[in-house]
Short mmCIF file of C-alpha atoms and ligand atoms in Angstrom, two decimals:
data_model
loop_
_atom_site.label_atom_id
_atom_site.label_comp_id
_atom_site.label_asym_id
_atom_site.label_seq_id
_atom_site.Cartn_x
_atom_site.Cartn_y
_atom_site.Cartn_z
CA UNK A 1462 5.81 7.75 32.60
CA UNK A 1463 4.98 10.40 29.94
CA UNK A 1464 1.62 11.64 28.63
CA UNK A 1465 0.52 12.18 25.01
CA UNK A 1466 -3.08 12.45 23.77
CA UNK A 1467 -2.39 9.68 21.26
CA UNK A 1468 0.23 6.91 21.04
CA UNK A 1469 0.76 5.29 17.63
CA UNK A 1470 2.51 1.92 17.53
CA UNK A 1471 4.24 1.52 14.16
CA UNK A 1472 5.94 4.33 12.25
CA UNK A 1473 5.32 3.11 8.71
CA UNK A 1474 3.60 5.38 6.19
CA UNK A 1475 0.13 4.88 7.70
CA UNK A 1476 1.27 5.51 11.29
CA UNK A 1477 3.22 8.65 10.34
CA UNK A 1478 0.31 9.99 8.25
CA UNK A 1479 -2.05 9.41 11.20
CA UNK A 1480 0.36 11.28 13.51
CA UNK A 1481 0.40 14.28 11.14
CA UNK A 1482 -3.40 14.31 10.72
CA UNK A 1483 -4.06 14.13 14.48
CA UNK A 1484 -1.39 16.68 15.38
CA UNK A 1485 -2.90 19.07 12.82
CA UNK A 1486 -6.10 18.87 14.92
CA UNK A 1487 -4.29 20.06 18.05
CA UNK A 1488 -3.37 16.70 19.65
CA UNK A 1489 0.03 15.66 21.02
CA UNK A 1490 1.17 12.38 19.49
CA UNK A 1491 3.94 9.84 20.23
CA UNK A 1492 4.99 7.41 17.47
CA UNK A 1493 6.79 4.21 18.53
CA UNK A 1494 8.77 2.47 15.79
CA UNK A 1495 10.87 -0.64 16.38
CA UNK A 1496 13.32 0.25 13.56
CA UNK A 1497 16.24 2.31 14.94
CA UNK A 1498 16.06 6.09 14.35
CA UNK A 1499 18.67 6.32 11.53
CA UNK A 1500 17.15 3.76 9.09
CA UNK A 1501 13.66 4.96 10.09
CA UNK A 1502 14.47 8.55 9.08
CA UNK A 1503 16.35 7.52 5.89
CA UNK A 1504 14.61 4.32 4.78
CA UNK A 1505 16.33 2.14 2.19
CA UNK A 1506 14.75 1.17 -1.16
CA UNK A 1507 12.36 -1.73 -0.51
CA UNK A 1508 11.29 -2.51 -4.09
CA UNK A 1509 7.73 -1.20 -3.72
CA UNK A 1510 6.56 1.42 -6.20
CA UNK A 1511 3.31 2.86 -4.90
CA UNK A 1512 0.71 3.96 -7.47
CA UNK A 1513 -0.78 7.01 -5.77
CA UNK A 1514 -4.23 8.28 -6.71
CA UNK A 1515 -4.88 12.01 -7.13
CA UNK A 1516 -6.65 11.94 -3.76
CA UNK A 1517 -3.58 10.45 -2.06
CA UNK A 1518 -1.31 13.08 -3.61
CA UNK A 1519 -3.68 15.77 -2.25
CA UNK A 1520 -3.52 14.20 1.24
CA UNK A 1521 0.30 13.95 1.15
CA UNK A 1522 0.44 17.63 0.15
CA UNK A 1523 -1.91 18.58 2.97
CA UNK A 1524 0.22 16.64 5.46
CA UNK A 1525 3.37 18.45 4.30
CA UNK A 1526 5.10 15.26 3.07
CA UNK A 1527 4.93 15.91 -0.70
CA UNK A 1528 7.57 18.71 -0.82
CA UNK A 1529 10.09 16.27 0.73
CA UNK A 1530 9.71 13.85 -2.20
CA UNK A 1531 12.20 14.76 -4.97
CA UNK A 1532 10.49 15.56 -8.29
CA UNK A 1533 12.66 13.02 -10.10
CA UNK A 1534 11.15 10.29 -7.86
CA UNK A 1535 7.58 11.03 -9.06
CA UNK A 1536 6.65 9.20 -12.29
CA UNK A 1537 3.33 10.03 -13.97
CA UNK A 1538 1.21 7.09 -15.07
CA UNK A 1539 -0.32 8.03 -18.44
CA UNK A 1540 -1.95 4.76 -19.43
CA UNK A 1541 -2.60 1.32 -17.93
CA UNK A 1542 -3.01 -1.89 -19.95
CA UNK A 1543 -4.27 -5.23 -18.71
CA UNK A 1544 -3.42 -8.28 -20.84
CA UNK A 1545 -4.10 -11.99 -20.53
CA UNK A 1546 -2.09 -14.78 -22.16
CA UNK A 1547 -0.21 -13.96 -25.35
CA UNK A 1548 -1.67 -11.93 -28.22
CA UNK A 1549 -5.11 -11.51 -26.60
CA UNK A 1550 -7.16 -8.33 -26.65
CA UNK A 1551 -5.84 -5.91 -23.95
CA UNK A 1552 -7.98 -3.72 -21.72
CA UNK A 1553 -6.74 -0.12 -21.77
CA UNK A 1554 -7.28 2.81 -19.41
CA UNK A 1555 -6.11 6.31 -20.18
CA UNK A 1556 -6.82 9.93 -19.27
CA UNK A 1557 -8.73 10.82 -22.44
CA UNK A 1558 -11.56 13.22 -21.62
CA UNK A 1559 -10.54 13.34 -17.94
CA UNK A 1560 -8.88 16.80 -18.05
CA UNK A 1561 -5.67 15.58 -16.35
CA UNK A 1562 -2.35 14.39 -17.71
CA UNK A 1563 -1.93 11.28 -15.54
CA UNK A 1564 -4.03 8.43 -14.15
CA UNK A 1565 -1.90 8.63 -11.00
CA UNK A 1566 1.74 8.82 -9.91
CA UNK A 1567 4.29 6.14 -9.09
CA UNK A 1568 6.52 6.91 -6.11
CA UNK A 1569 8.88 4.48 -4.34
CA UNK A 1570 7.64 3.47 -0.91
CA UNK A 1571 10.89 4.52 0.78
CA UNK A 1572 10.50 8.07 -0.65
CA UNK A 1573 6.95 8.28 0.73
CA UNK A 1574 8.17 7.03 4.12
CA UNK A 1575 11.01 9.54 4.09
CA UNK A 1576 8.66 12.42 3.14
CA UNK A 1577 6.24 11.57 5.93
CA UNK A 1578 9.06 11.14 8.48
CA UNK A 1579 10.56 14.52 7.52
CA UNK A 1580 7.19 16.26 7.82
CA UNK A 1581 6.49 14.59 11.20
CA UNK A 1582 9.97 15.46 12.53
CA UNK A 1583 9.19 19.16 11.96
CA UNK A 1584 5.95 19.15 13.96
CA UNK A 1585 6.22 20.34 17.59
CA UNK A 1586 3.37 18.11 18.75
CA UNK A 1587 4.87 14.84 17.45
CA UNK A 1588 7.49 12.77 19.35
CA UNK A 1589 9.23 10.19 17.20
CA UNK A 1590 10.67 7.29 19.24
CA UNK A 1591 12.80 5.08 17.00
CA UNK A 1592 14.24 1.72 18.07
CA UNK A 1593 11.26 1.34 20.41
CA UNK A 1594 9.11 -1.77 20.15
CA UNK A 1595 5.80 -1.96 21.97
CA UNK A 1596 5.72 -4.62 24.70
CA UNK A 1597 2.09 -4.45 25.82
CA UNK A 1598 -0.92 -2.19 26.29
CA UNK A 1599 -3.13 -1.90 29.36
CA UNK A 1600 -6.41 -0.03 29.75
CA UNK A 1601 -6.55 1.74 33.12
CA UNK A 1602 -9.72 3.71 33.76
CA UNK A 1603 -10.27 5.79 30.62
CA UNK A 1604 -6.56 5.73 29.68
CA UNK A 1605 -4.37 3.47 27.54
CA UNK A 1606 -0.94 2.71 29.03
CA UNK A 1607 1.57 1.60 26.40
CA UNK A 1608 4.59 -0.20 27.81
CA UNK A 1609 7.59 -0.05 25.47
CA UNK A 1610 11.34 -0.82 25.54
CA UNK A 1611 12.15 2.55 27.11
CA UNK A 1612 9.27 3.07 29.56
CA UNK A 1613 5.53 3.81 29.55
CA UNK A 1614 3.24 6.31 27.81
CA UNK A 1615 -0.27 7.14 28.99
CA UNK A 1616 -2.77 8.30 26.33
CA UNK A 1617 -6.48 8.64 25.71
CA UNK A 1618 -6.12 6.80 22.40
CA UNK A 1619 -3.71 4.05 21.28
CA UNK A 1620 -3.43 3.25 17.57
CA UNK A 1621 -2.07 0.02 16.07
CA UNK A 1622 -0.22 0.78 12.81
CA UNK A 1623 2.24 -2.12 12.80
CA UNK A 1624 1.46 -3.61 9.39
CA UNK A 1625 -0.48 -6.57 8.07
CA UNK A 1626 0.96 -9.17 10.46
CA UNK A 1627 0.07 -6.85 13.37
CA UNK A 1628 0.91 -8.20 16.82
CA UNK A 1629 -0.72 -5.16 18.38
CA UNK A 1630 -4.04 -6.20 16.76
CA UNK A 1631 -3.65 -9.71 18.19
CA UNK A 1632 -2.72 -8.37 21.62
CA UNK A 1633 -6.09 -6.54 21.65
CA UNK A 1634 -7.81 -9.85 20.79
CA UNK A 1635 -9.01 -8.58 17.42
CA UNK A 1636 -9.15 -11.40 14.86
CA UNK A 1637 -8.80 -11.02 11.09
CA UNK A 1638 -9.79 -12.68 7.83
CA UNK A 1639 -6.51 -13.88 6.29
CA UNK A 1640 -6.45 -14.88 2.63
CA UNK A 1641 -3.23 -16.75 1.73
CA UNK A 1642 -2.71 -16.56 -2.05
CA UNK A 1643 0.11 -19.13 -1.80
CA UNK A 1644 2.27 -16.96 -4.03
CA UNK A 1645 5.03 -14.40 -3.53
CA UNK A 1646 5.90 -11.23 -5.38
CA UNK A 1647 9.40 -10.29 -6.53
CA UNK A 1648 9.97 -6.55 -7.02
CA UNK A 1649 13.00 -4.71 -8.41
CA UNK A 1650 13.97 -2.00 -10.88
CA UNK A 1651 15.37 -2.75 -14.32
CA UNK A 1652 16.77 -0.34 -16.91
CA UNK A 1653 15.74 -1.13 -20.50
CA UNK A 1654 16.55 -0.28 -24.09
CA UNK A 1655 13.07 0.67 -25.39
CA UNK A 1656 10.98 3.54 -23.93
CA UNK A 1657 7.96 2.76 -21.73
CA UNK A 1658 6.06 5.96 -22.62
CA UNK A 1659 4.78 5.98 -19.00
CA UNK A 1660 2.44 3.07 -19.75
CA UNK A 1661 1.93 0.47 -17.00
CA UNK A 1662 1.25 -3.09 -18.08
CA UNK A 1663 -0.36 -5.77 -15.95
CA UNK A 1664 0.08 -9.06 -17.76
CA UNK A 1665 -1.67 -12.24 -16.62
CA UNK A 1666 0.34 -14.79 -18.52
CA UNK A 1667 0.00 -18.55 -18.16
CA UNK A 1668 1.90 -19.64 -15.04
CA UNK A 1669 3.03 -16.12 -14.08
CA UNK A 1670 1.71 -12.60 -13.49
CA UNK A 1671 3.94 -9.64 -14.36
CA UNK A 1672 3.45 -5.92 -13.93
CA UNK A 1673 5.77 -3.43 -15.61
CA UNK A 1674 5.54 -0.07 -13.86
CA UNK A 1675 7.15 2.88 -15.67
CA UNK A 1676 9.55 4.94 -13.53
CA UNK A 1677 11.84 7.81 -14.47
CA UNK A 1678 15.37 7.30 -15.80
CA UNK A 1679 14.60 4.78 -18.58
CA UNK A 1680 13.63 2.07 -16.11
CA UNK A 1681 10.64 0.04 -15.00
CA UNK A 1682 9.71 -1.65 -11.80
CA UNK A 1683 9.21 -5.37 -12.40
CA UNK A 1684 6.56 -7.01 -10.24
CA UNK A 1685 6.56 -10.76 -10.77
CA UNK A 1686 4.14 -13.17 -9.04
CA UNK A 1687 5.01 -16.87 -8.81
CA UNK A 1688 4.97 -19.68 -6.24
CA UNK A 1689 7.26 -18.73 -3.34
CA UNK A 1690 10.08 -21.21 -4.06
CA UNK A 1691 10.43 -19.89 -7.65
CA UNK A 1692 10.53 -16.31 -6.36
CA UNK A 1693 13.28 -17.24 -3.91
CA UNK A 1694 15.32 -18.81 -6.74
CA UNK A 1695 14.98 -15.63 -8.84
CA UNK A 1696 15.75 -13.34 -5.91
CA UNK A 1697 19.17 -14.93 -5.49
CA UNK A 1698 19.89 -15.82 -9.14
CA UNK A 1699 23.19 -14.51 -10.51
CA UNK A 1700 22.64 -11.10 -12.26
CA UNK A 1701 23.27 -12.02 -15.92
CA UNK A 1702 21.09 -15.10 -15.67
CA UNK A 1703 18.42 -13.01 -13.89
CA UNK A 1704 18.46 -10.34 -16.64
CA UNK A 1705 18.15 -13.02 -19.35
CA UNK A 1706 15.28 -14.78 -17.58
CA UNK A 1707 13.31 -11.57 -16.99
CA UNK A 1708 13.75 -10.46 -20.63
CA UNK A 1709 12.34 -13.84 -21.67
CA UNK A 1710 9.49 -13.63 -19.15
CA UNK A 1711 8.39 -10.17 -20.38
CA UNK A 1712 8.48 -11.35 -23.99
CA UNK A 1713 11.42 -9.04 -24.83
CA UNK A 1714 8.95 -6.17 -25.16
CA UNK A 1715 11.36 -3.62 -23.63
CA UNK A 1716 14.50 -4.79 -25.47
CA UNK A 1717 17.63 -5.46 -23.43
CA UNK A 1718 17.07 -5.25 -19.69
CA UNK A 1719 19.46 -4.83 -16.77
CA UNK A 1720 18.89 -5.08 -13.03
CA UNK A 1721 19.61 -1.70 -11.37
CA UNK A 1722 18.35 -2.23 -7.81
CA UNK A 1723 18.21 -4.70 -4.99
CA UNK A 1724 15.58 -7.46 -5.30
CA UNK A 1725 12.80 -7.88 -2.70
CA UNK A 1726 10.24 -10.62 -2.13
CA UNK A 1727 6.83 -10.30 -0.42
CA UNK A 1728 4.54 -13.21 0.49
CA UNK A 1729 1.00 -12.51 -0.75
CA UNK A 1730 -1.54 -12.50 2.03
CA UNK A 1731 -4.68 -10.37 2.24
CA UNK A 1732 -5.75 -9.41 5.78
CA UNK A 1733 -9.00 -7.79 6.96
CA UNK A 1734 -9.43 -7.13 10.69
CA UNK A 1735 -12.77 -8.15 12.24
CA UNK A 1736 -12.90 -4.77 13.99
CA UNK A 1737 -11.03 -1.50 13.49
CA UNK A 1738 -11.88 -0.06 16.90
CA UNK A 1739 -12.26 -0.95 20.58
CA UNK A 1740 -12.47 1.29 23.68
CA UNK A 1741 -9.43 3.62 23.54
CA UNK A 1742 -7.98 1.74 20.58
CA UNK A 1743 -8.03 1.90 16.76
CA UNK A 1744 -6.27 0.19 13.85
CA UNK A 1745 -4.98 1.98 10.74
CA UNK A 1746 -3.09 1.03 7.57
CA UNK A 1747 -2.30 -2.59 6.77
CA UNK A 1748 -2.95 -3.55 10.41
CA UNK A 1749 -6.64 -2.86 9.62
CA UNK A 1750 -6.78 -3.80 5.92
CA UNK A 1751 -3.83 -5.43 4.14
CA UNK A 1752 -4.73 -5.67 0.46
CA UNK A 1753 -3.24 -7.86 -2.28
CA UNK A 1754 -1.11 -5.33 -4.26
CA UNK A 1755 -2.70 -6.26 -7.62
CA UNK A 1756 -5.19 -3.36 -7.55
CA UNK A 1757 -2.64 -0.93 -6.02
CA UNK A 1758 -4.99 0.13 -3.23
CA UNK A 1759 -3.29 -0.74 0.07
CA UNK A 1760 -1.62 2.54 0.95
CA UNK A 1761 -4.27 4.64 -0.82
CA UNK A 1762 -6.85 3.06 1.50
CA UNK A 1763 -4.52 3.40 4.49
CA UNK A 1764 -4.36 7.15 3.86
CA UNK A 1765 -8.16 7.31 3.69
CA UNK A 1766 -8.51 5.36 6.93
CA UNK A 1767 -6.23 7.60 8.94
CA UNK A 1768 -7.97 10.65 7.45
CA UNK A 1769 -11.39 9.30 8.49
CA UNK A 1770 -10.07 8.53 11.99
CA UNK A 1771 -8.63 12.03 12.48
CA UNK A 1772 -11.84 13.65 11.18
CA UNK A 1773 -14.07 11.59 13.49
CA UNK A 1774 -11.83 12.18 16.53
CA UNK A 1775 -11.93 15.94 15.82
CA UNK A 1776 -15.71 15.88 15.28
CA UNK A 1777 -16.13 14.09 18.63
CA UNK A 1778 -13.95 16.69 20.40
CA UNK A 1779 -16.00 19.49 18.81
CA UNK A 1780 -19.10 17.90 20.41
CA UNK A 1781 -17.36 17.92 23.80
CA UNK A 1782 -16.46 14.19 23.83
CA UNK A 1783 -13.05 13.11 25.20
CA UNK A 1784 -10.23 12.37 22.71
CA UNK A 1785 -10.90 9.04 20.98
CA UNK A 1786 -14.35 8.48 22.50
CA UNK A 1787 -15.89 5.15 21.61
CA UNK A 1788 -18.64 6.81 19.55
CA UNK A 1789 -16.01 8.64 17.43
CA UNK A 1790 -14.10 5.38 16.95
CA UNK A 1791 -17.26 3.53 15.93
CA UNK A 1792 -18.04 6.22 13.31
CA UNK A 1793 -14.51 5.85 11.94
CA UNK A 1794 -14.93 2.07 11.87
CA UNK A 1795 -18.21 2.28 9.91
CA UNK A 1796 -16.75 4.72 7.37
CA UNK A 1797 -13.59 2.71 6.84
CA UNK A 1798 -15.51 -0.56 6.50
CA UNK A 1799 -17.77 0.94 3.83
CA UNK A 1800 -14.73 2.28 1.98
CA UNK A 1801 -12.69 -0.94 2.12
CA UNK A 1802 -14.95 -4.02 2.31
CA UNK A 1803 -16.14 -4.03 -1.34
CA UNK A 1804 -12.60 -3.35 -2.62
CA UNK A 1805 -11.08 -6.05 -0.43
CA UNK A 1806 -13.57 -8.63 -1.75
CA UNK A 1807 -13.19 -7.50 -5.39
CA UNK A 1808 -9.38 -7.49 -5.15
CA UNK A 1809 -9.32 -11.03 -3.74
CA UNK A 1810 -11.67 -12.15 -6.53
CA UNK A 1811 -9.49 -10.59 -9.24
CA UNK A 1812 -6.29 -11.97 -7.70
CA UNK A 1813 -7.79 -15.48 -7.63
CA UNK A 1814 -9.29 -15.32 -11.14
CA UNK A 1815 -6.07 -14.04 -12.65
CA UNK A 1816 -3.58 -16.29 -10.95
CA UNK A 1817 -5.25 -19.69 -11.39
CA UNK A 1818 -4.31 -21.62 -14.53
CA UNK A 1819 -7.16 -24.14 -14.83
CA UNK A 1820 -8.83 -23.87 -18.32
CA UNK A 1821 -12.10 -22.44 -16.92
CA UNK A 1822 -10.22 -19.50 -15.32
CA UNK A 1823 -8.29 -18.85 -18.56
CA UNK A 1824 -11.48 -18.70 -20.68
CA UNK A 1825 -13.21 -16.48 -18.13
CA UNK A 1826 -10.43 -13.91 -18.00
CA UNK A 1827 -10.05 -13.68 -21.78
CA UNK A 1828 -13.80 -13.19 -22.20
CA UNK A 1829 -13.81 -10.79 -19.23
CA UNK A 1830 -11.28 -8.41 -20.74
CA UNK A 1831 -12.99 -8.39 -24.17
CA UNK A 1832 -16.38 -7.59 -22.65
CA UNK A 1833 -14.94 -5.02 -20.24
CA UNK A 1834 -13.10 -3.22 -23.04
CA UNK A 1835 -16.32 -2.92 -25.06
CA UNK A 1836 -18.23 -1.37 -22.13
CA UNK A 1837 -17.30 2.28 -22.00
CA UNK A 1838 -19.32 3.03 -18.78
CA UNK A 1839 -17.39 0.21 -17.06
CA UNK A 1840 -14.06 1.56 -18.30
CA UNK A 1841 -14.76 5.10 -17.20
CA UNK A 1842 -15.95 3.82 -13.78
CA UNK A 1843 -12.69 1.88 -13.32
CA UNK A 1844 -10.62 4.84 -14.58
CA UNK A 1845 -12.33 7.11 -12.04
CA UNK A 1846 -11.70 4.58 -9.29
CA UNK A 1847 -8.01 4.31 -10.28
CA UNK A 1848 -7.61 8.07 -10.28
CA UNK A 1849 -9.79 8.85 -7.23
CA UNK A 1850 -9.86 12.57 -7.86
CA UNK A 1851 -11.86 13.63 -4.81
CA UNK A 1852 -9.94 16.41 -3.10
CA UNK A 1853 -8.67 16.02 0.44
CA UNK A 1854 -10.72 17.75 3.15
C1 FAD B 3358 4.98 -5.21 -3.68
C2 FAD B 3358 3.98 -4.24 -3.12
C3 FAD B 3358 3.45 -3.24 -3.92
C4 FAD B 3358 2.51 -2.35 -3.41
N1 FAD B 3358 1.98 -1.40 -4.26
C5 FAD B 3358 1.04 -0.55 -3.79
C6 FAD B 3358 0.46 0.44 -4.65
O1 FAD B 3358 0.79 0.54 -5.84
N2 FAD B 3358 -0.48 1.30 -4.13
C7 FAD B 3358 -0.86 1.21 -2.82
O2 FAD B 3358 -1.72 2.01 -2.41
N3 FAD B 3358 -0.33 0.29 -1.98
C8 FAD B 3358 0.60 -0.60 -2.43
N4 FAD B 3358 1.15 -1.52 -1.60
C9 FAD B 3358 0.70 -1.56 -0.18
C10 FAD B 3358 1.51 -0.60 0.70
O3 FAD B 3358 2.89 -0.84 0.58
C11 FAD B 3358 1.04 -0.80 2.15
O4 FAD B 3358 -0.35 -0.64 2.21
C12 FAD B 3358 1.68 0.20 3.11
O5 FAD B 3358 3.08 0.14 3.06
C13 FAD B 3358 1.22 -0.11 4.54
O6 FAD B 3358 1.75 0.84 5.42
P1 FAD B 3358 1.61 0.61 7.00
O7 FAD B 3358 2.23 1.79 7.63
O8 FAD B 3358 0.22 0.24 7.34
O9 FAD B 3358 2.45 -0.72 7.30
P2 FAD B 3358 4.01 -1.00 7.17
O10 FAD B 3358 4.61 -0.31 6.00
O11 FAD B 3358 4.13 -2.50 7.24
O12 FAD B 3358 4.65 -0.34 8.47
C14 FAD B 3358 4.47 -0.89 9.76
C15 FAD B 3358 5.57 -0.35 10.66
O13 FAD B 3358 5.35 -0.80 12.00
C16 FAD B 3358 6.60 -1.16 12.57
N5 FAD B 3358 6.32 -2.11 13.68
C17 FAD B 3358 5.91 -3.39 13.58
N6 FAD B 3358 5.71 -3.91 14.81
C18 FAD B 3358 5.98 -2.93 15.70
C19 FAD B 3358 5.96 -2.85 17.13
N7 FAD B 3358 5.58 -3.88 17.89
N8 FAD B 3358 6.31 -1.68 17.73
C20 FAD B 3358 6.70 -0.62 16.99
N9 FAD B 3358 6.75 -0.65 15.62
C21 FAD B 3358 6.38 -1.78 14.99
C22 FAD B 3358 7.38 -1.75 11.41
O14 FAD B 3358 8.77 -1.73 11.64
C23 FAD B 3358 6.97 -0.82 10.26
O15 FAD B 3358 7.80 0.30 10.13
C24 FAD B 3358 2.08 -2.45 -2.07
C25 FAD B 3358 2.61 -3.46 -1.25
C26 FAD B 3358 3.55 -4.35 -1.77
C27 FAD B 3358 4.10 -5.45 -0.88
#
């Protein structure tokens, strides 16, 4: 049996960020990750390109992860366009008048994971236990006892960070709202003939939704949403046929295109936990709030959640409360709910409006974009939300 102030179950980006934030406040932290140590420390490309806000970049710098992300892996996002159907009026967001040169930055998920792992591996107060799945958690007196493959850890606070299909959340009898969009997303990188000028395009076409995310090296990340069986067909389609079909699907707007990465599929399900905290226990990352990727908020919100948790735990300790007191956890829960609930609802609404093909939905989204583009206060509000330029504290 070993003792750490905090045990985090799940060493994804949210769990690792939480470990760094809590250790920076003087706590000893164990992170249990079921993936073996080698692939955990050097994660493979998983298709996800994460659009980071300015706030998230500031947090990753503060946590010491940013210097471990190679510069070539950071692609600035200069403009974002939202289109519906073919030849309709697009909605555009750019940095004009904002005093910065990018709306945000695209970084591959595996590079973020690697950066956070590297930073955590250099901290004396963090123990990283790879290849270690959590079996169960017991509350004994004021302590949490986490039983894992290799033994037991006793802590004041246990944190579930095991992703949107969290078993840890279920084991603590915390339910969740689950929104099944009945679609999957295919993600991969493709090199192309014409330049992207660092413009991201989200295109709600009839029968499909495609995002083209500009990355360095004359390539874009393709994010295609379709019913799951069609995604599975495309994921395994022979390369030449795949290239030809994608070029057709994007309307040949980038010229010739060629697959340059592995292809990955993700089922689209939004998850919102009924509670983020219980005595001695908290949820962070997708285990608390798993967003539909359409508004690119999942990890950005995960970073905010772990930041709020670490701040409230530290504030409680400064008042003389024990680590992870229930009042500190409740304050974290309130803050994170206020931050995430409106965005979760809005994202589900947008995802539904823009993926249904009945005529009423088509008319609504065309009118919606035209009206939104004419409203400059609306556009600057959305631009500010996309950029989220508040500095980390
Ligand atoms: C296609 C796509 C695009 C996205 N784009 C964006 C974007 O542009 N911007 C954005 O902000 N977000 C985006 N997201 C969301 C973002 O990827 C997630 O919010 C983020 O990865 C969640 O991190 P996490 O650590 O909470 O969960 P995960 O990354 O799921 O990590 C959970 C970890 O827990 C481990 N684990 C599970 N069970 C156990 C157990 N019992 N014991 C120990 N370990 C366990 C897993 O192995 C895993 O490593 C996107 C998501 C997708 C699918």
